[in-house]
Amino acid sequence: MPQDNPTTGHAAADRKPRVAVLFGGRSSEHAVSCVTAAGVLGAINKDKYDVIPIGIAKTGQWVLATAETTQWSLAASSLPEVEPSPETVTLAEIGGEHQLIVASPNQVPQELGAVDVVFPLLHGPFGEDGTIQGLLELSDTRYVGAGVLASAVGMDKHYMKVVFEAAGLQVGPYVVVTDRQWRKDPEAVRKQVDRLGFPVFVKPARAGSSMGISKVDSLDGLDAAIEEARRHDLKLVIEAGIVGREIECAVLEGRDTDAPRTSMPGEISVAGGAHEFYDFNAKYVEDDAAALSCPADMPAEDIARVRELAAAAFDAVGAEGLSRVDFFYTPGGELIINEINTMPGFTPKSMYPQMWAATGMDYADLIDELIYLALNRKTGLR
């Protein structure tokens, strides 16, 4: 898909637009973010953009990172990680431009140059949840993806469901368990979950990539699953198991006043054995653990309905840039929305780019389009 040049005026006429690729972060999805960055750094058009990789260590420190993609690859025995450094990178406004500044102990700070757009490839809390988006909004810096509110709603599985229900989208039965509820009256929580019926899926409310998620088949396993999820988030969502196929749809913001664009829907099939559901290893580590069929084997009218509902979910949370919307497709033909991911997995083997590739937009063009959308977006309230 050929792309237009970004709107003039967002970058100096004598240079390429400068893109800061931001990755790593403080969440449990740090390694996933690094792998996503490896994919983007390997595919972004460096003839068109000046690319600066910025890693965020688990301590929260921003550092200059290598663009060498092998540094950020993922293997079963090794998780990539951004390491702290004596040099710290900050974003500051100097002379009306947003500049990256490198500060070292006992050294004069150095300017890396103006930044036209930030590509925040951050997953989970402190990145995908509106926090980094708020920082970029405060600095009046353009960035790829959803804004503060959409990011926060998309990160919190509880409020996500509240918004979806208000928009008329069908969600499955669920229970929210707060830290106070579990510590004060665990027996009441058990009774609530028991009324949902088993199996259930116990999930941290504000984590992704299947971190801390457990399938529970009876009350006997509930407490252990809750404690595992609480390692990632003290607020939980416990969902009733739904009999149905897992269908996904990729959404891309429309240009100007155009409606959101949607990919052909895809279906994930997970290999049996060690994977009872689409877990972390199936997503990122084992090449043959999961497969995507796109378009999914569905009647044409149901494919159209998935795409319509995915766009409705995108608009319901006020998303921008990109999102992946996941559904359950029941034997009776119902489409029950599971969740929206406002910064979905974005490696070349991730479902979001794969669905767009099957729909006619390859990985490099998808990156280019997202940068175009960010460069042409207003800053501040819009």
XYZ file of C-alpha atoms in Angstrom, residues 28 204 212 226-234 236:
13
model
C 6.029 -7.617 33.528
C -4.997 -9.545 36.397
C -0.759 -14.220 35.361
C -6.035 -15.681 42.422
C -2.703 -15.448 44.210
C -0.847 -15.984 40.928
C -2.829 -13.193 39.264
C -2.248 -10.917 42.276
C 1.490 -11.145 41.627
C 0.806 -8.973 38.572
C -2.101 -6.815 39.743
C -4.044 -6.580 43.009
C -8.580 -9.041 39.183
